[in-house]
Amino acid sequence: MKRPRFGSRSRVSRDVSQLSWLATGLAESGGKLEDAFWEARLGALVEQLLADGNEEELTAALDRLYETNAQAHDELADMVESRAESCLISHQGQDYDVLLVAAPVLAWSRFGIPTANIPAGTLAALKAQLCGHVLAAEARVAVVDFLFSPDQLPRSYSDTYRLTNELGRCALAGQDMALDTREMPETNRFLSDTRYLLAAIAVPRHSPLFYWHEVEGNREVARQQWRQQGGAALEPLLTGCAYEALLPDAYHAACRQADKDSRPYSLRASVAFLQTVMGVEPASLRVAIGPFHDQRLEEYRLGFSLHSQADKVIHGVVWALIGTEDENSESVAEMEAVLRECGVTDIVVHDHRFPFEFCDDCGAPLYPNGEGELMHTEMPEEQAEQPPRLLH
C-alpha cells in the first residue's frame, strides 16, 4: 500500500475559515461603514450556524482565533452572543426586534433556595413590574413560568437562540411560555446562589427596548424601582430566603453581571449565615484568603475560622475569577473591603500559591486556615445546634 504524500492533519472547515476571515476583517475595520459591511456578513453566517444547531463550527473558530487573534476572537464572541440572544421576527406585516432578557436574583438561605414553576398570579405581577419600571413603553413581553438556577439555563448558544425565537413569538402572540420541567436537571444546593427570571421583549424595528432608552428614562431609577417593586413581587417564590433583585438586562450581560455581583454577596451571606446558625459576632471570625493555581491563577478560596478554634475551617467560599481577571486585579482588596464592611477584622491574606486541588474522597474544595493549611470545612456540632438568633 502506498504511503500518503502528506502526514494526516486536521482540516479547517470552510465555515471556520469564513468565520475567522470575517471576524478578522471586523477587528481590523477602520470605520463605521466598514464595520457594517463585516458585521452584516458575519452576523448572517453566525445566525445560520445557530439555526442549524452547528455550534461546533463556532466553537472551532473561537478556539482558533483565541490562539491567533485576540481582537478577532472578541468580535466573533460578541457576534455569537448577540445573535443567540436577539432576532428579527415579522408579525402581521411589521418587523420586530426581539431580545432575550434575564432578571437575576441573588439569594441565600439555610433551608435551600427554590427553583420552581411560577404561579399565574405571581407571573402577572412580575410582568406588571417589568413593564412599569424596566421596559420601554412599546415593548411586548413574554415570561417563562419558571425560576431557573444557573445549571438549568440554556446549555449552548444554539439552545439560547431557539429559546429567544420561541419566546419572541410568544411575546408577539400575547402569551407566556409554560415550561415542561420533567427533564429539567436538578440543581446543586448552595448557601448562596443566583436565580433567573427569563423573558423576551419585542418592539417595532429600531424602537427603544428598555425604559432607559427613552428620552425621560434613567437606568439607575429603573434599578431602584425594580429592586423595590420587582423584589416584592418575587417574595412568594423565595420563602425562607434573603435576596436581592438585580436589574434585568440582555441575557448574556445580565448573567455576567450576576456572576460578578454574586461574589461579594456570597461573602455577606456567609457572615450572616454564621451569625444566624452559630450566634457568633463577625469580630470573632478569622478569614484566610488564598490564591489557587493550576497553570495560572484559577480562583481565590476563603476559609472562615473561629478565634477559639483557629486551626479549623468552619465555612468556605470560592471567589471565581471572571474574564481577564488575574493576580494583578483588585480582587483581594475587594474581598477585604466587603469583609470589613460586614464587621470581620481578622483577615489573613496568604501570598504563596496553593495547588488547585479538591478532596480525593468527596471532590469538595479545600480551604486555607490562618496557618496556610488546606482543610475540609467542619461546623462545630455544639454550636451548630444552637437556635438561630437572627431570622431572614
mmCIF file of C-alpha atoms in Angstrom:
data_model
loop_
_atom_site.group_PDB
_atom_site.id
_atom_site.type_symbol
_atom_site.label_atom_id
_atom_site.label_comp_id
_atom_site.label_asym_id
_atom_site.label_seq_id
_atom_site.Cartn_x
_atom_site.Cartn_y
_atom_site.Cartn_z
ATOM 1 C CA MET A 1 0.000 0.000 0.000
ATOM 2 C CA LYS A 2 1.353 3.406 -0.886
ATOM 3 C CA ARG A 3 2.042 5.833 1.926
ATOM 4 C CA PRO A 4 0.161 9.151 1.765
ATOM 5 C CA ARG A 5 2.213 12.007 0.407
ATOM 6 C CA PHE A 6 1.426 14.201 3.407
ATOM 7 C CA GLY A 7 1.021 13.408 7.084
ATOM 8 C CA SER A 8 -2.543 13.488 8.373
ATOM 9 C CA ARG A 9 -3.591 16.763 9.918
ATOM 10 C CA SER A 10 -6.869 18.272 10.962
ATOM 11 C CA ARG A 11 -8.509 20.283 8.219
ATOM 12 C CA VAL A 12 -10.175 23.604 8.886
ATOM 13 C CA SER A 13 -13.713 23.628 7.516
ATOM 14 C CA ARG A 14 -14.960 26.240 5.103
ATOM 15 C CA ASP A 15 -17.283 27.759 7.724
ATOM 16 C CA VAL A 16 -14.465 28.036 10.274
ATOM 17 C CA SER A 17 -12.238 29.737 7.693
ATOM 18 C CA GLN A 18 -15.040 32.097 6.723
ATOM 19 C CA LEU A 19 -15.828 32.973 10.340
ATOM 20 C CA SER A 20 -12.163 33.662 11.032
ATOM 21 C CA TRP A 21 -11.799 35.818 7.934
ATOM 22 C CA LEU A 22 -14.935 37.878 8.661
ATOM 23 C CA ALA A 23 -14.090 38.357 12.344
ATOM 24 C CA THR A 24 -10.554 39.410 11.462
ATOM 25 C CA GLY A 25 -11.903 41.878 8.925
ATOM 26 C CA LEU A 26 -14.208 43.356 11.552
ATOM 27 C CA ALA A 27 -11.362 43.577 14.069
ATOM 28 C CA GLU A 28 -9.204 45.443 11.538
ATOM 29 C CA SER A 29 -12.004 47.702 10.280
ATOM 30 C CA GLY A 30 -11.185 51.387 10.009
ATOM 31 C CA GLY A 31 -14.651 52.940 10.302
ATOM 32 C CA LYS A 32 -18.375 52.512 10.917
ATOM 33 C CA LEU A 33 -19.248 51.913 7.267
ATOM 34 C CA GLU A 34 -16.703 49.130 7.010
ATOM 35 C CA ASP A 35 -17.916 47.774 10.367
ATOM 36 C CA ALA A 36 -21.398 47.483 8.902
ATOM 37 C CA PHE A 37 -20.050 45.556 5.893
ATOM 38 C CA TRP A 38 -18.271 42.960 8.016
ATOM 39 C CA GLU A 39 -20.980 42.779 10.703
ATOM 40 C CA ALA A 40 -23.755 42.033 8.196
ATOM 41 C CA ARG A 41 -21.870 39.104 6.687
ATOM 42 C CA LEU A 42 -20.516 37.748 9.943
ATOM 43 C CA GLY A 43 -23.911 38.033 11.608
ATOM 44 C CA ALA A 44 -25.675 36.202 8.768
ATOM 45 C CA LEU A 45 -23.222 33.279 8.912
ATOM 46 C CA VAL A 46 -23.365 33.046 12.709
ATOM 47 C CA GLU A 47 -27.151 33.068 12.666
ATOM 48 C CA GLN A 48 -27.270 30.345 10.006
ATOM 49 C CA LEU A 49 -24.987 28.108 12.062
ATOM 50 C CA LEU A 50 -27.061 28.729 15.213
ATOM 51 C CA ALA A 51 -30.288 27.954 13.372
ATOM 52 C CA ASP A 52 -28.769 24.712 12.062
ATOM 53 C CA GLY A 53 -27.508 23.788 15.534
ATOM 54 C CA ASN A 54 -23.982 23.659 14.125
ATOM 55 C CA GLU A 55 -22.247 25.067 17.168
ATOM 56 C CA GLU A 56 -19.089 23.007 16.646
ATOM 57 C CA GLU A 57 -18.021 25.337 13.833
ATOM 58 C CA LEU A 58 -18.490 28.387 16.034
ATOM 59 C CA THR A 59 -16.504 26.795 18.847
ATOM 60 C CA ALA A 60 -13.713 25.769 16.475
ATOM 61 C CA ALA A 61 -13.454 29.299 15.066
ATOM 62 C CA LEU A 62 -13.422 30.836 18.551
ATOM 63 C CA ASP A 63 -10.705 28.418 19.669
ATOM 64 C CA ARG A 64 -8.636 29.174 16.584
ATOM 65 C CA LEU A 65 -8.897 32.939 16.999
ATOM 66 C CA TYR A 66 -8.214 32.742 20.729
ATOM 67 C CA GLU A 67 -4.758 31.421 19.874
ATOM 68 C CA THR A 68 -4.044 33.718 16.919
ATOM 69 C CA ASN A 69 -6.012 36.973 17.111
ATOM 70 C CA ALA A 70 -7.494 38.117 20.444
ATOM 71 C CA GLN A 71 -9.377 41.092 18.998
ATOM 72 C CA ALA A 72 -10.981 38.997 16.251
ATOM 73 C CA HIS A 73 -11.894 36.398 18.888
ATOM 74 C CA ASP A 74 -13.704 39.054 20.920
ATOM 75 C CA GLU A 75 -15.539 40.341 17.838
ATOM 76 C CA LEU A 76 -16.742 36.835 16.986
ATOM 77 C CA ALA A 77 -17.711 36.080 20.587
ATOM 78 C CA ASP A 78 -19.738 39.297 20.758
ATOM 79 C CA MET A 79 -21.493 38.434 17.497
ATOM 80 C CA VAL A 80 -22.338 34.897 18.629
ATOM 81 C CA GLU A 81 -23.800 36.184 21.890
ATOM 82 C CA SER A 82 -25.741 38.915 20.079
ATOM 83 C CA ARG A 83 -27.282 36.569 17.511
ATOM 84 C CA ALA A 84 -28.115 33.981 20.175
ATOM 85 C CA GLU A 85 -29.982 36.451 22.390
ATOM 86 C CA SER A 86 -31.722 38.561 19.714
ATOM 87 C CA CYS A 87 -33.570 38.094 16.445
ATOM 88 C CA LEU A 88 -35.872 39.784 13.944
ATOM 89 C CA ILE A 89 -39.425 38.456 13.646
ATOM 90 C CA SER A 90 -42.107 39.602 11.193
ATOM 91 C CA HIS A 91 -45.610 39.715 12.666
ATOM 92 C CA GLN A 92 -48.755 40.926 10.928
ATOM 93 C CA GLY A 93 -46.762 42.763 8.290
ATOM 94 C CA GLN A 94 -44.366 44.515 10.680
ATOM 95 C CA ASP A 95 -40.801 43.701 11.710
ATOM 96 C CA TYR A 96 -39.985 43.423 15.413
ATOM 97 C CA ASP A 97 -36.677 43.361 17.246
ATOM 98 C CA VAL A 98 -36.683 40.592 19.861
ATOM 99 C CA LEU A 99 -34.298 40.410 22.814
ATOM 100 C CA LEU A 100 -33.904 37.670 25.409
ATOM 101 C CA VAL A 101 -33.746 39.244 28.872
ATOM 102 C CA ALA A 102 -32.581 37.810 32.188
ATOM 103 C CA ALA A 103 -33.608 39.181 35.582
ATOM 104 C CA PRO A 104 -31.125 37.727 38.109
ATOM 105 C CA VAL A 105 -31.849 37.374 41.810
ATOM 106 C CA LEU A 106 -29.080 36.858 44.373
ATOM 107 C CA ALA A 107 -30.319 34.789 47.309
ATOM 108 C CA TRP A 108 -29.163 32.886 50.354
ATOM 109 C CA SER A 109 -30.917 30.576 52.750
ATOM 110 C CA ARG A 110 -30.039 27.946 55.337
ATOM 111 C CA PHE A 111 -33.048 25.947 54.111
ATOM 112 C CA GLY A 112 -32.301 25.761 50.366
ATOM 113 C CA ILE A 113 -33.063 28.218 47.557
ATOM 114 C CA PRO A 114 -36.114 27.206 45.487
ATOM 115 C CA THR A 115 -36.274 26.573 41.752
ATOM 116 C CA ALA A 116 -39.921 26.255 40.862
ATOM 117 C CA ASN A 117 -42.731 26.950 38.453
ATOM 118 C CA ILE A 118 -44.188 30.425 38.823
ATOM 119 C CA PRO A 119 -47.933 30.612 39.570
ATOM 120 C CA ALA A 120 -50.059 32.669 37.175
ATOM 121 C CA GLY A 121 -50.744 35.435 39.703
ATOM 122 C CA THR A 122 -47.060 35.889 40.557
ATOM 123 C CA LEU A 123 -46.151 35.813 36.865
ATOM 124 C CA ALA A 124 -48.672 38.551 36.132
ATOM 125 C CA ALA A 125 -47.297 40.674 38.985
ATOM 126 C CA LEU A 126 -43.728 40.277 37.728
ATOM 127 C CA LYS A 127 -44.748 41.246 34.191
ATOM 128 C CA ALA A 128 -46.508 44.316 35.514
ATOM 129 C CA GLN A 129 -43.370 45.420 37.353
ATOM 130 C CA LEU A 130 -41.188 44.764 34.293
ATOM 131 C CA CYS A 131 -43.476 46.835 32.081
ATOM 132 C CA GLY A 132 -43.873 49.558 34.700
ATOM 133 C CA HIS A 133 -40.211 50.084 35.630
ATOM 134 C CA VAL A 134 -37.815 48.359 33.214
ATOM 135 C CA LEU A 135 -39.159 48.077 29.676
ATOM 136 C CA ALA A 136 -39.887 50.713 27.041
ATOM 137 C CA ALA A 137 -43.473 51.798 26.525
ATOM 138 C CA GLU A 138 -43.980 49.893 23.254
ATOM 139 C CA ALA A 139 -42.367 46.655 24.435
ATOM 140 C CA ARG A 140 -44.339 43.429 24.413
ATOM 141 C CA VAL A 141 -43.105 40.807 26.838
ATOM 142 C CA ALA A 142 -43.394 37.070 27.407
ATOM 143 C CA VAL A 143 -42.007 35.413 30.550
ATOM 144 C CA VAL A 144 -41.039 31.784 31.157
ATOM 145 C CA ASP A 145 -43.060 30.431 34.078
ATOM 146 C CA PHE A 146 -40.012 29.030 35.886
ATOM 147 C CA LEU A 147 -37.337 30.392 38.226
ATOM 148 C CA PHE A 148 -34.048 28.996 36.889
ATOM 149 C CA SER A 149 -30.875 28.073 38.717
ATOM 150 C CA PRO A 150 -27.569 28.621 36.846
ATOM 151 C CA ASP A 151 -27.298 24.945 35.824
ATOM 152 C CA GLN A 152 -30.841 24.981 34.403
ATOM 153 C CA LEU A 153 -30.229 27.809 31.937
ATOM 154 C CA PRO A 154 -29.798 27.063 28.214
ATOM 155 C CA ARG A 155 -26.646 24.985 27.852
ATOM 156 C CA SER A 156 -25.435 26.259 24.488
ATOM 157 C CA TYR A 157 -25.660 29.224 22.147
ATOM 158 C CA SER A 158 -27.936 27.178 19.887
ATOM 159 C CA ASP A 159 -30.277 26.429 22.795
ATOM 160 C CA THR A 160 -30.302 30.138 23.657
ATOM 161 C CA TYR A 161 -31.076 31.005 20.031
ATOM 162 C CA ARG A 162 -34.038 28.616 19.955
ATOM 163 C CA LEU A 163 -35.391 29.967 23.247
ATOM 164 C CA THR A 164 -35.075 33.559 22.009
ATOM 165 C CA ASN A 165 -37.070 32.830 18.863
ATOM 166 C CA GLU A 166 -39.749 30.766 20.608
ATOM 167 C CA LEU A 167 -40.193 33.230 23.442
ATOM 168 C CA GLY A 168 -40.207 36.155 20.997
ATOM 169 C CA ARG A 169 -43.112 34.602 19.116
ATOM 170 C CA CYS A 170 -44.918 34.176 22.440
ATOM 171 C CA ALA A 171 -44.445 37.872 23.176
ATOM 172 C CA LEU A 172 -45.942 38.870 19.834
ATOM 173 C CA ALA A 173 -48.847 36.467 20.391
ATOM 174 C CA GLY A 174 -49.506 37.927 23.849
ATOM 175 C CA GLN A 175 -48.685 34.672 25.652
ATOM 176 C CA ASP A 176 -46.225 33.498 28.270
ATOM 177 C CA MET A 177 -44.227 30.282 27.997
ATOM 178 C CA ALA A 178 -45.232 27.247 30.042
ATOM 179 C CA LEU A 179 -42.040 25.257 30.531
ATOM 180 C CA ASP A 180 -42.010 21.466 30.584
ATOM 181 C CA THR A 181 -39.842 20.770 33.617
ATOM 182 C CA ARG A 182 -39.990 16.966 33.583
ATOM 183 C CA GLU A 183 -36.449 16.685 32.225
ATOM 184 C CA MET A 184 -35.104 19.755 33.981
ATOM 185 C CA PRO A 185 -31.806 18.903 35.712
ATOM 186 C CA GLU A 186 -31.773 19.098 39.485
ATOM 187 C CA THR A 187 -29.775 21.963 40.887
ATOM 188 C CA ASN A 188 -26.954 21.736 43.388
ATOM 189 C CA ARG A 189 -27.664 23.122 46.815
ATOM 190 C CA PHE A 190 -25.588 26.109 47.902
ATOM 191 C CA LEU A 191 -25.872 28.520 50.798
ATOM 192 C CA SER A 192 -25.778 31.445 48.375
ATOM 193 C CA ASP A 193 -26.791 31.201 44.721
ATOM 194 C CA THR A 194 -28.430 33.017 41.806
ATOM 195 C CA ARG A 195 -31.879 32.518 40.353
ATOM 196 C CA TYR A 196 -33.029 33.827 36.973
ATOM 197 C CA LEU A 197 -36.318 35.021 35.548
ATOM 198 C CA LEU A 198 -36.183 34.784 31.731
ATOM 199 C CA ALA A 199 -38.294 36.873 29.367
ATOM 200 C CA ALA A 200 -38.315 38.059 25.767
ATOM 201 C CA ILE A 201 -39.252 41.565 24.732
ATOM 202 C CA ALA A 202 -40.423 42.514 21.247
ATOM 203 C CA VAL A 203 -40.515 46.084 19.926
ATOM 204 C CA PRO A 204 -41.107 47.580 16.473
ATOM 205 C CA ARG A 205 -37.849 47.571 14.479
ATOM 206 C CA HIS A 206 -35.255 50.060 15.874
ATOM 207 C CA SER A 207 -37.555 51.184 18.710
ATOM 208 C CA PRO A 208 -36.427 51.570 22.354
ATOM 209 C CA LEU A 209 -36.175 48.302 24.272
ATOM 210 C CA PHE A 210 -35.727 49.500 27.858
ATOM 211 C CA TYR A 211 -37.008 52.386 29.912
ATOM 212 C CA TRP A 212 -33.550 53.986 29.964
ATOM 213 C CA HIS A 213 -33.526 54.068 26.122
ATOM 214 C CA GLU A 214 -36.334 56.621 26.192
ATOM 215 C CA VAL A 215 -35.806 60.381 26.459
ATOM 216 C CA GLU A 216 -37.025 60.631 30.054
ATOM 217 C CA GLY A 217 -35.597 57.260 31.079
ATOM 218 C CA ASN A 218 -32.846 56.598 33.599
ATOM 219 C CA ARG A 219 -31.066 53.289 34.265
ATOM 220 C CA GLU A 220 -30.461 53.971 37.961
ATOM 221 C CA VAL A 221 -34.113 54.852 38.561
ATOM 222 C CA ALA A 222 -35.108 51.601 36.837
ATOM 223 C CA ARG A 223 -32.650 49.679 39.004
ATOM 224 C CA GLN A 224 -34.006 51.143 42.239
ATOM 225 C CA GLN A 225 -37.658 50.649 41.289
ATOM 226 C CA TRP A 226 -37.131 47.076 40.124
ATOM 227 C CA ARG A 227 -35.174 46.201 43.237
ATOM 228 C CA GLN A 228 -38.002 47.508 45.407
ATOM 229 C CA GLN A 229 -41.146 46.674 43.413
ATOM 230 C CA GLY A 230 -39.893 43.715 41.414
ATOM 231 C CA GLY A 231 -38.256 42.326 44.540
ATOM 232 C CA ALA A 232 -41.580 42.442 46.363
ATOM 233 C CA ALA A 233 -43.239 40.541 43.505
ATOM 234 C CA LEU A 234 -40.571 37.810 43.813
ATOM 235 C CA GLU A 235 -41.240 37.227 47.517
ATOM 236 C CA PRO A 236 -43.747 34.350 47.077
ATOM 237 C CA LEU A 237 -41.104 32.400 45.129
ATOM 238 C CA LEU A 238 -38.303 32.774 47.685
ATOM 239 C CA THR A 239 -39.827 31.757 51.012
ATOM 240 C CA GLY A 240 -37.182 31.460 53.728
ATOM 241 C CA CYS A 241 -34.593 33.363 51.684
ATOM 242 C CA ALA A 242 -32.821 36.671 51.925
ATOM 243 C CA TYR A 243 -32.497 38.016 48.382
ATOM 244 C CA GLU A 244 -31.625 40.960 46.173
ATOM 245 C CA ALA A 245 -33.161 41.573 42.732
ATOM 246 C CA LEU A 246 -30.663 42.774 40.107
ATOM 247 C CA LEU A 247 -31.575 44.953 37.143
ATOM 248 C CA PRO A 248 -32.916 42.931 34.184
ATOM 249 C CA ASP A 249 -30.790 43.266 31.055
ATOM 250 C CA ALA A 250 -29.853 41.478 27.837
ATOM 251 C CA TYR A 251 -29.326 37.799 28.634
ATOM 252 C CA HIS A 252 -25.544 37.472 28.467
ATOM 253 C CA ALA A 253 -24.818 40.875 30.014
ATOM 254 C CA ALA A 254 -27.205 40.142 32.899
ATOM 255 C CA CYS A 255 -25.628 36.731 33.536
ATOM 256 C CA ARG A 256 -22.130 38.233 33.577
ATOM 257 C CA GLN A 257 -23.194 40.971 35.970
ATOM 258 C CA ALA A 258 -24.852 38.398 38.226
ATOM 259 C CA ASP A 259 -21.640 36.336 38.280
ATOM 260 C CA LYS A 260 -19.715 39.443 39.306
ATOM 261 C CA ASP A 261 -22.188 40.626 41.944
ATOM 262 C CA SER A 262 -22.658 37.144 43.412
ATOM 263 C CA ARG A 263 -19.091 37.107 44.753
ATOM 264 C CA PRO A 264 -19.367 39.929 47.325
ATOM 265 C CA TYR A 265 -22.948 38.848 48.000
ATOM 266 C CA SER A 266 -21.743 35.345 48.936
ATOM 267 C CA LEU A 267 -19.302 36.823 51.472
ATOM 268 C CA ARG A 268 -22.033 38.898 53.098
ATOM 269 C CA ALA A 269 -24.322 35.864 53.085
ATOM 270 C CA SER A 270 -21.628 33.734 54.724
ATOM 271 C CA VAL A 271 -21.112 36.168 57.588
ATOM 272 C CA ALA A 272 -24.877 36.460 58.083
ATOM 273 C CA PHE A 273 -25.244 32.665 57.954
ATOM 274 C CA LEU A 274 -22.615 32.122 60.651
ATOM 275 C CA GLN A 275 -24.288 34.745 62.817
ATOM 276 C CA THR A 276 -27.650 33.069 62.293
ATOM 277 C CA VAL A 277 -26.630 29.454 62.786
ATOM 278 C CA MET A 278 -23.860 29.794 65.358
ATOM 279 C CA GLY A 279 -24.747 33.033 67.108
ATOM 280 C CA VAL A 280 -21.209 34.386 66.624
ATOM 281 C CA GLU A 281 -20.333 38.011 66.008
ATOM 282 C CA PRO A 282 -18.256 38.905 62.922
ATOM 283 C CA ALA A 283 -15.438 40.186 65.131
ATOM 284 C CA SER A 284 -14.937 36.640 66.470
ATOM 285 C CA LEU A 285 -14.210 35.277 62.988
ATOM 286 C CA ARG A 286 -10.894 34.901 61.206
ATOM 287 C CA VAL A 287 -10.949 34.691 57.403
ATOM 288 C CA ALA A 288 -7.975 33.364 55.442
ATOM 289 C CA ILE A 289 -7.705 34.222 51.723
ATOM 290 C CA GLY A 290 -5.572 32.086 49.435
ATOM 291 C CA PRO A 291 -4.845 32.098 45.659
ATOM 292 C CA PHE A 292 -5.288 28.709 43.975
ATOM 293 C CA HIS A 293 -3.297 27.945 40.831
ATOM 294 C CA ASP A 294 -3.316 25.338 38.122
ATOM 295 C CA GLN A 295 -1.466 26.523 35.022
ATOM 296 C CA ARG A 296 -2.457 30.014 36.135
ATOM 297 C CA LEU A 297 -4.443 31.611 38.931
ATOM 298 C CA GLU A 298 -7.870 29.946 38.793
ATOM 299 C CA GLU A 299 -9.666 31.309 41.855
ATOM 300 C CA TYR A 300 -9.381 32.518 45.430
ATOM 301 C CA ARG A 301 -10.738 30.474 48.327
ATOM 302 C CA LEU A 302 -11.680 31.935 51.685
ATOM 303 C CA GLY A 303 -11.657 29.829 54.843
ATOM 304 C CA PHE A 304 -13.701 31.026 57.843
ATOM 305 C CA SER A 305 -12.489 30.062 61.322
ATOM 306 C CA LEU A 306 -13.362 30.924 64.924
ATOM 307 C CA HIS A 307 -10.742 32.635 67.069
ATOM 308 C CA SER A 308 -11.298 29.896 69.650
ATOM 309 C CA GLN A 309 -10.570 27.164 67.048
ATOM 310 C CA ALA A 310 -8.273 28.952 64.622
ATOM 311 C CA ASP A 311 -6.774 25.736 63.233
ATOM 312 C CA LYS A 312 -10.166 24.554 61.869
ATOM 313 C CA VAL A 313 -12.186 25.873 58.936
ATOM 314 C CA ILE A 314 -15.915 26.044 59.660
ATOM 315 C CA HIS A 315 -17.052 27.538 56.348
ATOM 316 C CA GLY A 316 -15.595 28.201 52.909
ATOM 317 C CA VAL A 317 -16.295 30.459 49.930
ATOM 318 C CA VAL A 318 -14.885 30.292 46.387
ATOM 319 C CA TRP A 319 -14.208 33.652 44.689
ATOM 320 C CA ALA A 320 -14.043 32.760 40.991
ATOM 321 C CA LEU A 321 -12.127 34.919 38.537
ATOM 322 C CA ILE A 322 -14.135 36.443 35.698
ATOM 323 C CA GLY A 323 -12.994 37.465 32.235
ATOM 324 C CA THR A 324 -9.463 38.844 32.159
ATOM 325 C CA GLU A 325 -9.000 38.981 35.932
ATOM 326 C CA ASP A 326 -5.699 37.664 37.245
ATOM 327 C CA GLU A 327 -3.330 38.131 40.192
ATOM 328 C CA ASN A 328 -2.905 41.795 39.208
ATOM 329 C CA SER A 329 -6.619 42.537 39.624
ATOM 330 C CA GLU A 330 -8.084 44.164 42.719
ATOM 331 C CA SER A 331 -9.909 41.017 43.833
ATOM 332 C CA VAL A 332 -8.191 40.670 47.211
ATOM 333 C CA ALA A 333 -8.760 44.330 48.073
ATOM 334 C CA GLU A 334 -12.454 43.922 47.191
ATOM 335 C CA MET A 335 -12.766 40.817 49.380
ATOM 336 C CA GLU A 336 -11.128 42.585 52.309
ATOM 337 C CA ALA A 337 -13.374 45.629 51.893
ATOM 338 C CA VAL A 338 -16.546 43.502 51.859
ATOM 339 C CA LEU A 339 -15.471 41.515 54.927
ATOM 340 C CA ARG A 340 -14.598 44.661 56.893
ATOM 341 C CA GLU A 341 -17.928 46.169 55.892
ATOM 342 C CA CYS A 342 -19.535 43.055 57.446
ATOM 343 C CA GLY A 343 -17.591 43.537 60.696
ATOM 344 C CA VAL A 344 -14.800 40.982 60.146
ATOM 345 C CA THR A 345 -11.488 42.500 61.215
ATOM 346 C CA ASP A 346 -9.149 39.470 61.419
ATOM 347 C CA ILE A 347 -8.224 38.779 57.791
ATOM 348 C CA VAL A 348 -5.176 36.758 56.724
ATOM 349 C CA VAL A 349 -4.029 37.039 53.100
ATOM 350 C CA HIS A 350 -1.676 34.259 52.037
ATOM 351 C CA ASP A 351 0.846 35.218 49.373
ATOM 352 C CA HIS A 352 2.052 31.740 48.405
ATOM 353 C CA ARG A 353 0.335 29.711 45.712
ATOM 354 C CA PHE A 354 -1.981 26.908 46.724
ATOM 355 C CA PRO A 355 -2.450 23.922 44.381
ATOM 356 C CA PHE A 356 -5.788 23.826 42.576
ATOM 357 C CA GLU A 357 -6.877 20.640 44.308
ATOM 358 C CA PHE A 358 -10.012 19.056 45.701
ATOM 359 C CA CYS A 359 -10.702 16.298 48.200
ATOM 360 C CA ASP A 360 -9.917 12.890 46.690
ATOM 361 C CA ASP A 361 -12.833 11.278 48.542
ATOM 362 C CA CYS A 362 -15.734 13.716 48.063
ATOM 363 C CA GLY A 363 -14.492 16.227 45.466
ATOM 364 C CA ALA A 364 -15.141 19.243 47.716
ATOM 365 C CA PRO A 365 -12.806 22.247 47.609
ATOM 366 C CA LEU A 366 -10.252 22.526 50.399
ATOM 367 C CA TYR A 367 -9.923 25.900 52.122
ATOM 368 C CA PRO A 368 -6.963 27.574 53.854
ATOM 369 C CA ASN A 369 -6.847 28.319 57.561
ATOM 370 C CA GLY A 370 -4.821 31.152 59.048
ATOM 371 C CA GLU A 371 -1.676 28.996 59.123
ATOM 372 C CA GLY A 372 -1.910 28.164 55.440
ATOM 373 C CA GLU A 373 -3.084 24.562 55.885
ATOM 374 C CA LEU A 374 -5.725 23.251 53.467
ATOM 375 C CA MET A 375 -8.726 21.753 55.229
ATOM 376 C CA HIS A 376 -12.269 20.476 54.849
ATOM 377 C CA THR A 377 -14.971 22.710 56.292
ATOM 378 C CA GLU A 378 -16.294 21.359 59.594
ATOM 379 C CA MET A 379 -19.002 23.077 61.597
ATOM 380 C CA PRO A 380 -18.668 22.657 65.399
ATOM 381 C CA GLU A 381 -21.573 20.408 66.395
ATOM 382 C CA GLU A 382 -22.300 22.003 69.745
ATOM 383 C CA GLN A 383 -22.581 25.483 68.196
ATOM 384 C CA ALA A 384 -24.350 24.428 65.023
ATOM 385 C CA GLU A 385 -27.166 23.021 67.153
ATOM 386 C CA GLN A 386 -27.857 26.328 68.904
ATOM 387 C CA PRO A 387 -31.138 28.002 67.906
ATOM 388 C CA PRO A 388 -30.640 30.850 65.440
ATOM 389 C CA ARG A 389 -30.577 34.357 66.845
ATOM 390 C CA LEU A 390 -31.375 36.056 63.569
ATOM 391 C CA LEU A 391 -34.167 35.347 61.119
ATOM 392 C CA HIS A 392 -34.339 36.248 57.449
#
